[in-house]
Amino acid sequence: TKGDRLQFDDPEGLGLELAVVVTDDEPLTAYHPEIPTELALQGFHEVQASTASVERSRGLLEETLSFDPVGDREWEARGALRGNFYGYDADPPRRGRQAAGTVHHVAWRAASDEEHPRWRDWLIAAGASPTPVIDRYYFHSIYFREPSGVLFEIASPGPGFTRDTPLEKLGLEVALPPWLEPRRAEIESQLTPLPNPRQGWEVSR
């Protein structure tokens, strides 16, 4: 523990932290029948990456992405609905390798699909190399690496996973876009089976 924070590793070794945070942002409260609402998770607060040189990322974060500095190694990213924090630890003694127990990318929410072309123009002007807008069926995305090498995604808010699955059935099976349905058996055979956390719930919300 560290003050009002509880640090731990998940089953694959990813370092996580639960934090007590005072904020005016509307919570994104998780629900579980055995956990009182006031004690439930309220959303993501901060992402910590690693870099040998904070300065190489500062220009893109502040000038292109409009992150507000709140210290030498931390920024606040705030939109119309809520904000989060992004910061850097010192570079680890050796480079990481993408595998279980690591974060693949950090996703940021665009206000709408219409923002994507403007984001691409701004990023290209700043010297980044964003992908074209990619249709993920449930949303649209562009990807780029910030100068310290962290992969960022800017994703649209919709149409969302209820596009083809009723809300009450979300999470009961792997959601795949239509073009991957023919490979469902192959894809599911490579995934670790997870128990249904809602099995036996009597949900009355």
Coordinates of N, CA and C in Angstrom, one line a residue:
T1 N 0.8 -1.2 0.0 CA 0.0 0.0 0.0 C 0.9 1.2 0.0
K2 N 0.3 2.3 -0.5 CA 1.0 3.6 -0.6 C 0.0 4.7 -0.3
G3 N -0.2 5.1 1.0 CA -1.2 6.1 1.3 C -2.6 5.6 0.9
D4 N -3.3 6.3 0.0 CA -4.6 5.9 -0.4 C -4.6 5.0 -1.7
R5 N -3.5 4.3 -1.9 CA -3.4 3.4 -3.1 C -3.0 2.0 -2.7
L6 N -3.5 1.1 -3.4 CA -3.2 -0.4 -3.2 C -2.6 -0.9 -4.4
Q7 N -1.4 -1.3 -4.4 CA -0.7 -1.9 -5.5 C -0.6 -3.4 -5.5
F8 N -0.8 -4.0 -6.7 CA -0.8 -5.4 -6.8 C -0.5 -5.8 -8.2
D9 N -0.2 -7.1 -8.5 CA 0.0 -7.7 -9.8 C -1.2 -8.5 -10.2
D10 N -1.6 -8.5 -11.4 CA -2.7 -9.3 -11.8 C -2.2 -10.7 -12.1
P11 N -3.0 -11.8 -12.4 CA -2.5 -13.1 -12.6 C -1.4 -13.3 -13.7
E12 N -1.3 -12.3 -14.6 CA -0.3 -12.4 -15.6 C 0.9 -11.5 -15.4
G13 N 0.9 -10.9 -14.2 CA 2.1 -10.1 -13.8 C 2.0 -8.6 -14.1
L14 N 0.9 -8.2 -14.6 CA 0.7 -6.8 -14.9 C 0.5 -6.0 -13.6
G15 N 1.3 -4.9 -13.4 CA 1.2 -4.1 -12.2 C 0.0 -3.2 -12.3
L16 N -0.8 -3.3 -11.3 CA -2.0 -2.5 -11.2 C -2.1 -1.7 -9.9
E17 N -3.0 -0.7 -9.8 CA -3.1 0.0 -8.6 C -4.5 0.5 -8.4
L18 N -5.1 0.3 -7.3 CA -6.4 0.9 -6.9 C -6.2 2.1 -6.1
A19 N -6.8 3.2 -6.5 CA -6.6 4.5 -5.9 C -7.9 5.1 -5.4
V20 N -7.9 5.8 -4.3 CA -9.0 6.6 -3.8 C -8.8 8.0 -4.4
V21 N -9.7 8.4 -5.2 CA -9.5 9.7 -5.9 C -10.8 10.6 -5.8
V22 N -10.6 11.8 -5.4 CA -11.7 12.8 -5.4 C -11.8 13.5 -6.7
T23 N -12.9 13.4 -7.4 CA -13.1 14.0 -8.7 C -14.5 14.4 -8.9
D24 N -14.7 15.4 -9.8 CA -16.1 15.8 -10.1 C -16.6 15.1 -11.4
D25 N -15.8 14.2 -12.0 CA -16.2 13.5 -13.1 C -17.3 12.5 -12.8
E26 N -18.2 12.3 -13.7 CA -19.3 11.3 -13.5 C -18.6 9.9 -13.5
P27 N -18.9 9.1 -12.5 CA -18.2 7.8 -12.4 C -18.8 6.8 -13.4
L28 N -17.9 5.9 -13.8 CA -18.3 4.8 -14.7 C -18.3 3.5 -13.8
T29 N -19.3 3.5 -12.9 CA -19.3 2.5 -11.8 C -19.5 1.1 -12.3
A30 N -18.6 0.2 -11.9 CA -18.8 -1.2 -12.2 C -19.8 -1.8 -11.2
Y31 N -20.5 -2.8 -11.7 CA -21.6 -3.4 -10.9 C -21.3 -4.9 -10.5
H32 N -21.5 -5.2 -9.2 CA -21.5 -6.6 -8.7 C -22.5 -6.7 -7.6
P33 N -23.3 -7.7 -7.5 CA -24.3 -7.8 -6.5 C -23.8 -7.8 -5.1
E34 N -22.5 -8.2 -4.9 CA -22.0 -8.3 -3.6 C -21.1 -7.1 -3.2
I35 N -21.0 -6.1 -4.1 CA -20.2 -5.0 -3.8 C -21.0 -3.7 -3.7
P36 N -21.1 -3.0 -2.6 CA -21.9 -1.8 -2.5 C -21.4 -0.8 -3.6
T37 N -22.3 0.0 -4.1 CA -22.0 0.9 -5.2 C -20.9 1.9 -4.8
E38 N -20.9 2.3 -3.5 CA -19.9 3.3 -3.1 C -18.5 2.7 -3.0
L39 N -18.4 1.4 -3.0 CA -17.1 0.8 -2.9 C -16.7 0.2 -4.3
A40 N -17.5 0.3 -5.3 CA -17.2 -0.3 -6.6 C -16.2 0.6 -7.4
L41 N -15.5 0.0 -8.3 CA -14.6 0.7 -9.2 C -15.3 1.8 -10.0
Q42 N -14.7 3.0 -10.1 CA -15.4 4.1 -10.7 C -14.8 4.4 -12.1
G43 N -13.8 3.8 -12.5 CA -13.2 4.1 -13.8 C -11.7 4.1 -13.8
F44 N -11.0 4.4 -14.9 CA -9.6 4.5 -15.0 C -9.2 5.9 -14.6
H45 N -8.1 6.0 -13.8 CA -7.6 7.3 -13.3 C -6.3 7.7 -14.0
E46 N -5.4 6.7 -14.2 CA -4.0 7.1 -14.7 C -3.4 5.9 -15.4
V47 N -2.5 6.3 -16.4 CA -1.7 5.3 -17.0 C -0.2 5.7 -16.8
Q48 N 0.6 4.8 -16.4 CA 2.0 5.1 -16.3 C 2.8 4.2 -17.3
A49 N 3.6 5.0 -18.1 CA 4.5 4.3 -19.1 C 5.9 4.5 -18.6
S50 N 6.9 4.1 -19.4 CA 8.3 4.2 -19.1 C 9.0 4.9 -20.3
T51 N 10.0 5.8 -20.0 CA 10.8 6.4 -21.0 C 12.1 6.8 -20.5
A52 N 13.1 6.8 -21.3 CA 14.4 7.3 -20.9 C 14.5 8.8 -21.0
S53 N 13.6 9.4 -21.8 CA 13.6 10.8 -22.0 C 12.2 11.4 -22.1
V54 N 11.7 12.0 -21.1 CA 10.4 12.6 -21.1 C 10.3 13.7 -22.2
E55 N 11.4 14.4 -22.4 CA 11.4 15.6 -23.3 C 11.1 15.2 -24.7
R56 N 11.4 14.0 -25.2 CA 11.1 13.7 -26.5 C 9.6 13.5 -26.8
S57 N 8.8 13.3 -25.8 CA 7.4 13.1 -25.9 C 6.6 14.4 -25.6
R58 N 7.3 15.3 -24.9 CA 6.6 16.5 -24.3 C 5.8 17.3 -25.4
G59 N 6.5 17.6 -26.6 CA 5.9 18.4 -27.6 C 4.6 17.8 -28.2
L60 N 4.6 16.5 -28.5 CA 3.4 15.9 -29.0 C 2.3 15.9 -28.0
L61 N 2.6 15.6 -26.8 CA 1.6 15.5 -25.7 C 1.0 16.8 -25.5
E62 N 1.8 17.9 -25.4 CA 1.2 19.2 -25.0 C 0.7 20.0 -26.2
E63 N 1.5 20.0 -27.3 CA 1.1 20.8 -28.5 C 0.1 20.2 -29.4
T64 N 0.2 18.9 -29.6 CA -0.7 18.2 -30.6 C -1.9 17.6 -29.8
L65 N -1.7 16.9 -28.7 CA -2.8 16.3 -28.0 C -3.4 17.1 -26.9
S66 N -2.8 18.3 -26.7 CA -3.4 19.3 -25.7 C -3.4 18.7 -24.3
F67 N -2.5 17.8 -23.9 CA -2.4 17.4 -22.5 C -1.8 18.5 -21.7
D68 N -2.4 18.7 -20.5 CA -1.9 19.7 -19.6 C -0.9 19.2 -18.6
P69 N 0.3 19.8 -18.5 CA 1.3 19.3 -17.6 C 0.9 19.5 -16.2
V70 N 1.1 18.5 -15.3 CA 0.8 18.7 -13.9 C 2.1 18.3 -13.1
G71 N 3.2 18.4 -13.7 CA 4.5 18.0 -13.1 C 5.5 17.8 -14.2
D72 N 6.7 17.4 -13.8 CA 7.7 17.2 -14.9 C 7.5 15.9 -15.7
R73 N 6.7 15.0 -15.1 CA 6.6 13.7 -15.8 C 5.1 13.2 -15.9
E74 N 4.2 14.1 -15.7 CA 2.8 13.7 -15.7 C 1.9 14.8 -16.4
W75 N 0.9 14.3 -17.1 CA -0.1 15.2 -17.7 C -1.5 14.8 -17.5
E76 N -2.4 15.8 -17.6 CA -3.8 15.5 -17.5 C -4.4 15.6 -18.9
A77 N -5.1 14.6 -19.3 CA -5.9 14.6 -20.6 C -7.3 14.8 -20.3
R78 N -7.9 15.9 -20.6 CA -9.3 16.2 -20.2 C -10.1 16.5 -21.4
G79 N -11.3 15.9 -21.5 CA -12.2 16.2 -22.6 C -13.5 16.8 -22.0
A80 N -14.6 16.8 -22.8 CA -15.8 17.4 -22.4 C -16.5 16.6 -21.2
L81 N -16.3 15.3 -21.2 CA -17.0 14.5 -20.2 C -16.2 14.1 -18.9
R82 N -14.9 13.9 -19.1 CA -14.0 13.5 -18.0 C -12.6 13.6 -18.4
G83 N -11.7 13.4 -17.4 CA -10.3 13.4 -17.6 C -9.5 12.3 -17.0
N84 N -8.3 12.1 -17.5 CA -7.4 11.0 -16.9 C -6.0 11.6 -16.9
F85 N -5.1 10.8 -16.3 CA -3.7 11.3 -16.2 C -2.8 10.3 -16.9
Y86 N -1.8 10.8 -17.5 CA -0.8 10.0 -18.2 C 0.6 10.5 -17.8
G87 N 1.5 9.5 -17.4 CA 2.8 9.9 -16.9 C 3.8 8.8 -17.2
Y88 N 5.1 9.2 -16.9 CA 6.2 8.3 -17.2 C 7.0 8.0 -15.9
D89 N 7.3 6.7 -15.7 CA 8.3 6.3 -14.8 C 9.7 6.3 -15.5
A90 N 10.7 6.2 -14.8 CA 12.0 6.1 -15.4 C 12.1 4.9 -16.3
D91 N 13.0 4.9 -17.3 CA 13.1 3.8 -18.2 C 13.6 2.6 -17.4
P92 N 13.0 1.4 -17.6 CA 13.5 0.2 -16.9 C 14.9 -0.2 -17.4
P93 N 15.6 -1.1 -16.7 CA 16.9 -1.4 -17.0 C 17.0 -2.1 -18.4
R94 N 16.0 -2.8 -18.9 CA 16.0 -3.4 -20.2 C 14.7 -3.2 -20.9
R95 N 14.7 -3.3 -22.2 CA 13.4 -3.0 -22.9 C 12.4 -4.2 -22.7
G96 N 11.2 -3.8 -22.7 CA 10.1 -4.8 -22.5 C 9.9 -5.5 -23.8
R97 N 9.1 -6.6 -23.7 CA 8.7 -7.4 -24.9 C 7.2 -7.6 -24.8
Q98 N 6.6 -7.4 -25.9 CA 5.1 -7.5 -26.0 C 4.7 -9.0 -25.7
A99 N 4.0 -9.2 -24.6 CA 3.6 -10.6 -24.2 C 2.5 -10.5 -23.2
A100 N 2.1 -11.6 -22.6 CA 1.2 -11.6 -21.5 C 1.8 -10.8 -20.4
G101 N 0.9 -10.0 -19.7 CA 1.4 -9.2 -18.6 C 1.8 -7.8 -19.0
T102 N 1.6 -7.5 -20.2 CA 2.0 -6.1 -20.7 C 0.8 -5.4 -21.3
V103 N 0.9 -4.1 -21.4 CA -0.2 -3.3 -22.1 C 0.1 -3.1 -23.5
H104 N -0.8 -3.5 -24.4 CA -0.6 -3.4 -25.8 C -0.6 -1.9 -26.3
H105 N -1.7 -1.2 -25.9 CA -1.8 0.2 -26.3 C -2.7 1.0 -25.3
V106 N -2.6 2.3 -25.4 CA -3.5 3.1 -24.5 C -4.5 3.8 -25.5
A107 N -5.8 3.6 -25.1 CA -6.9 4.1 -26.0 C -7.5 5.4 -25.4
W108 N -7.7 6.3 -26.3 CA -8.3 7.6 -26.0 C -9.6 7.7 -26.8
R109 N -10.6 8.3 -26.2 CA -11.9 8.4 -26.9 C -12.1 9.7 -27.6
A110 N -12.4 9.6 -28.9 CA -12.8 10.8 -29.7 C -14.2 11.1 -29.5
A111 N -14.6 12.4 -29.7 CA -16.0 12.8 -29.5 C -16.9 12.1 -30.5
S112 N -16.4 11.9 -31.7 CA -17.2 11.3 -32.8 C -16.3 10.8 -33.9
D113 N -16.9 10.1 -34.9 CA -16.2 9.7 -36.1 C -15.6 10.8 -36.9
E114 N -16.4 11.9 -36.9 CA -16.0 13.1 -37.7 C -14.7 13.7 -37.2
E115 N -14.2 13.4 -36.0 CA -13.0 14.0 -35.5 C -11.7 13.3 -36.1
H116 N -11.9 12.0 -36.5 CA -10.7 11.3 -36.9 C -9.9 11.9 -38.0
P117 N -10.5 12.4 -39.1 CA -9.6 13.1 -40.2 C -8.8 14.2 -39.6
R118 N -9.4 15.0 -38.7 CA -8.7 16.1 -38.1 C -7.5 15.7 -37.3
W119 N -7.8 14.6 -36.5 CA -6.7 14.1 -35.7 C -5.6 13.6 -36.5
R120 N -5.9 12.9 -37.6 CA -4.8 12.4 -38.5 C -4.0 13.6 -39.1
D121 N -4.7 14.7 -39.5 CA -4.0 15.8 -40.1 C -3.0 16.4 -39.0
W122 N -3.5 16.6 -37.8 CA -2.7 17.2 -36.7 C -1.5 16.3 -36.4
L123 N -1.7 15.0 -36.4 CA -0.6 14.0 -36.0 C 0.4 14.0 -37.1
I124 N 0.0 14.0 -38.4 CA 0.9 14.0 -39.5 C 1.7 15.3 -39.5
A125 N 1.1 16.4 -39.2 CA 1.8 17.7 -39.2 C 2.8 17.7 -38.1
A126 N 2.6 16.9 -37.0 CA 3.5 16.9 -35.8 C 4.6 15.9 -36.1
G127 N 4.6 15.2 -37.2 CA 5.7 14.2 -37.5 C 5.3 12.8 -37.0
A128 N 4.1 12.6 -36.6 CA 3.7 11.2 -36.2 C 3.3 10.5 -37.5
S129 N 3.1 9.2 -37.4 CA 2.7 8.4 -38.5 C 1.4 7.6 -38.2
P130 N 0.3 8.3 -38.1 CA -1.0 7.6 -37.8 C -1.4 6.6 -38.9
T131 N -2.1 5.6 -38.5 CA -2.7 4.7 -39.5 C -3.9 5.4 -40.2
P132 N -4.4 4.8 -41.3 CA -5.7 5.3 -41.8 C -6.8 4.9 -40.7
V133 N -8.0 5.5 -40.9 CA -9.1 5.2 -40.0 C -9.4 3.7 -40.2
I134 N -9.4 2.9 -39.2 CA -9.7 1.4 -39.3 C -11.1 1.1 -38.8
D135 N -11.8 0.4 -39.6 CA -13.2 0.0 -39.2 C -13.1 -1.3 -38.4
R136 N -13.4 -1.1 -37.1 CA -13.5 -2.2 -36.2 C -14.9 -2.8 -36.0
Y137 N -15.8 -2.3 -36.8 CA -17.2 -2.7 -36.7 C -17.9 -2.1 -35.5
Y138 N -17.4 -2.3 -34.3 CA -18.0 -1.8 -33.1 C -17.6 -0.3 -32.9
F139 N -16.5 0.1 -33.5 CA -16.0 1.5 -33.4 C -15.0 1.7 -34.5
H140 N -14.5 2.9 -34.7 CA -13.4 3.2 -35.6 C -12.2 3.7 -34.9
S141 N -11.0 3.4 -35.4 CA -9.8 3.8 -34.7 C -8.7 4.3 -35.6
I142 N -7.8 5.1 -35.1 CA -6.5 5.3 -35.7 C -5.5 5.0 -34.6
Y143 N -4.3 4.6 -35.0 CA -3.2 4.2 -34.1 C -1.9 5.0 -34.5
F144 N -1.1 5.3 -33.5 CA 0.2 5.9 -33.8 C 1.0 5.7 -32.5
R145 N 2.3 5.8 -32.7 CA 3.2 5.8 -31.6 C 3.7 7.1 -31.2
E146 N 3.6 7.5 -29.9 CA 4.2 8.7 -29.4 C 5.7 8.6 -29.4
P147 N 6.5 9.7 -29.3 CA 7.9 9.6 -29.5 C 8.6 8.6 -28.5
S148 N 8.1 8.3 -27.3 CA 8.7 7.3 -26.4 C 8.4 5.9 -26.8
G149 N 7.6 5.7 -27.8 CA 7.3 4.4 -28.3 C 6.0 3.8 -27.8
V150 N 5.2 4.5 -27.0 CA 3.9 3.9 -26.5 C 2.9 4.0 -27.6
L151 N 2.2 2.9 -27.9 CA 1.2 2.9 -28.9 C -0.1 3.5 -28.4
F152 N -0.6 4.6 -29.1 CA -1.8 5.2 -28.7 C -2.9 4.9 -29.8
E153 N -4.1 4.8 -29.3 CA -5.3 4.6 -30.2 C -6.3 5.8 -29.9
I154 N -6.8 6.3 -30.9 CA -7.9 7.3 -30.8 C -9.2 6.6 -31.4
A155 N -10.2 6.3 -30.5 CA -11.3 5.4 -30.9 C -12.6 6.3 -30.9
S156 N -13.5 6.0 -31.8 CA -14.8 6.6 -31.8 C -15.7 6.0 -30.7
P157 N -16.7 6.7 -30.2 CA -17.5 6.2 -29.1 C -18.5 5.1 -29.5
G158 N -18.7 4.9 -30.8 CA -19.7 3.9 -31.2 C -19.5 3.3 -32.5
P159 N -20.4 2.5 -33.0 CA -21.7 2.2 -32.4 C -21.7 1.3 -31.1
G160 N -20.6 0.7 -30.8 CA -20.6 -0.1 -29.5 C -20.9 -1.5 -29.7
F161 N -20.7 -2.3 -28.7 CA -20.9 -3.8 -28.8 C -22.4 -4.1 -28.7
T162 N -23.3 -3.2 -28.4 CA -24.7 -3.5 -28.5 C -25.2 -3.5 -30.0
R163 N -24.3 -3.2 -30.9 CA -24.6 -3.2 -32.3 C -25.2 -4.5 -32.8
D164 N -24.7 -5.6 -32.2 CA -25.2 -6.9 -32.6 C -25.5 -7.9 -31.4
T165 N -25.4 -7.3 -30.2 CA -25.7 -8.1 -29.0 C -26.5 -7.3 -28.0
P166 N -27.6 -7.8 -27.5 CA -28.4 -7.1 -26.5 C -27.5 -6.8 -25.2
L167 N -27.8 -5.7 -24.6 CA -27.0 -5.3 -23.4 C -26.9 -6.4 -22.3
E168 N -28.0 -7.1 -22.1 CA -28.0 -8.1 -21.0 C -27.2 -9.3 -21.4
K169 N -26.8 -9.5 -22.6 CA -26.0 -10.6 -23.0 C -24.6 -10.3 -23.3
L170 N -24.2 -9.1 -23.1 CA -22.8 -8.7 -23.3 C -21.9 -9.5 -22.4
G171 N -20.8 -10.0 -22.9 CA -19.8 -10.7 -22.0 C -20.0 -12.2 -22.0
L172 N -21.1 -12.7 -22.5 CA -21.4 -14.1 -22.4 C -20.7 -14.9 -23.5
E173 N -20.3 -14.2 -24.6 CA -19.5 -14.9 -25.6 C -18.5 -13.9 -26.2
V174 N -17.5 -14.3 -27.0 CA -16.6 -13.5 -27.6 C -17.2 -12.7 -28.7
A175 N -17.1 -11.4 -28.7 CA -17.7 -10.5 -29.7 C -16.7 -10.4 -30.9
L176 N -17.2 -10.8 -32.1 CA -16.4 -10.8 -33.3 C -17.1 -10.0 -34.4
P177 N -16.4 -9.2 -35.2 CA -17.0 -8.6 -36.3 C -17.4 -9.6 -37.4
P178 N -18.3 -9.3 -38.3 CA -18.8 -10.3 -39.2 C -17.7 -11.0 -40.0
W179 N -16.6 -10.3 -40.4 CA -15.6 -10.9 -41.2 C -14.7 -11.9 -40.5
L180 N -14.8 -11.9 -39.1 CA -14.1 -12.9 -38.3 C -14.9 -14.1 -37.9
E181 N -16.2 -14.0 -38.1 CA -17.1 -15.1 -37.7 C -16.7 -16.4 -38.2
P182 N -16.3 -16.5 -39.5 CA -15.9 -17.8 -40.0 C -14.7 -18.4 -39.3
R183 N -13.9 -17.6 -38.5 CA -12.8 -18.1 -37.8 C -13.0 -18.2 -36.3
R184 N -14.3 -18.2 -35.9 CA -14.6 -18.2 -34.5 C -14.0 -19.4 -33.7
A185 N -14.2 -20.6 -34.2 CA -13.7 -21.8 -33.6 C -12.2 -21.7 -33.4
E186 N -11.5 -21.2 -34.4 CA -10.0 -21.1 -34.4 C -9.6 -20.1 -33.3
I187 N -10.3 -18.9 -33.3 CA -9.9 -17.8 -32.4 C -10.2 -18.2 -30.9
E188 N -11.4 -18.8 -30.7 CA -11.8 -19.2 -29.3 C -10.9 -20.3 -28.8
S189 N -10.4 -21.2 -29.7 CA -9.5 -22.3 -29.2 C -8.2 -21.8 -28.7
Q190 N -7.8 -20.5 -29.0 CA -6.5 -20.0 -28.5 C -6.7 -19.1 -27.3
L191 N -7.9 -18.9 -26.8 CA -8.2 -18.0 -25.7 C -8.3 -18.8 -24.4
T192 N -7.9 -18.2 -23.3 CA -8.1 -18.9 -22.0 C -9.5 -18.8 -21.6
P193 N -10.2 -19.9 -21.3 CA -11.6 -19.9 -20.9 C -11.8 -19.1 -19.6
L194 N -12.8 -18.3 -19.5 CA -13.0 -17.5 -18.3 C -14.4 -17.9 -17.8
P195 N -14.6 -18.0 -16.4 CA -15.9 -18.3 -15.9 C -16.8 -17.1 -16.1
N196 N -18.1 -17.3 -16.3 CA -19.1 -16.2 -16.4 C -19.2 -15.6 -15.0
P197 N -18.8 -14.3 -14.8 CA -18.9 -13.7 -13.5 C -20.3 -13.4 -13.1
R198 N -21.2 -13.5 -14.0 CA -22.6 -13.2 -13.7 C -23.5 -14.5 -13.5
Q199 N -22.8 -15.6 -13.5 CA -23.5 -16.9 -13.3 C -24.2 -16.9 -11.9
G200 N -25.5 -17.1 -11.9 CA -26.3 -17.2 -10.7 C -26.7 -15.8 -10.1
W201 N -26.4 -14.7 -10.8 CA -26.8 -13.4 -10.3 C -28.3 -13.3 -10.4
E202 N -28.9 -12.6 -9.4 CA -30.2 -12.2 -9.6 C -30.2 -10.6 -9.7
V203 N -30.1 -10.2 -10.9 CA -29.8 -8.7 -11.1 C -31.1 -7.9 -11.1
S204 N -31.2 -7.0 -10.2 CA -32.3 -6.1 -10.1 C -31.7 -4.7 -9.9
R205 N -31.5 -4.0 -10.9 CA -30.8 -2.7 -10.9 C -31.8 -1.5 -11.2

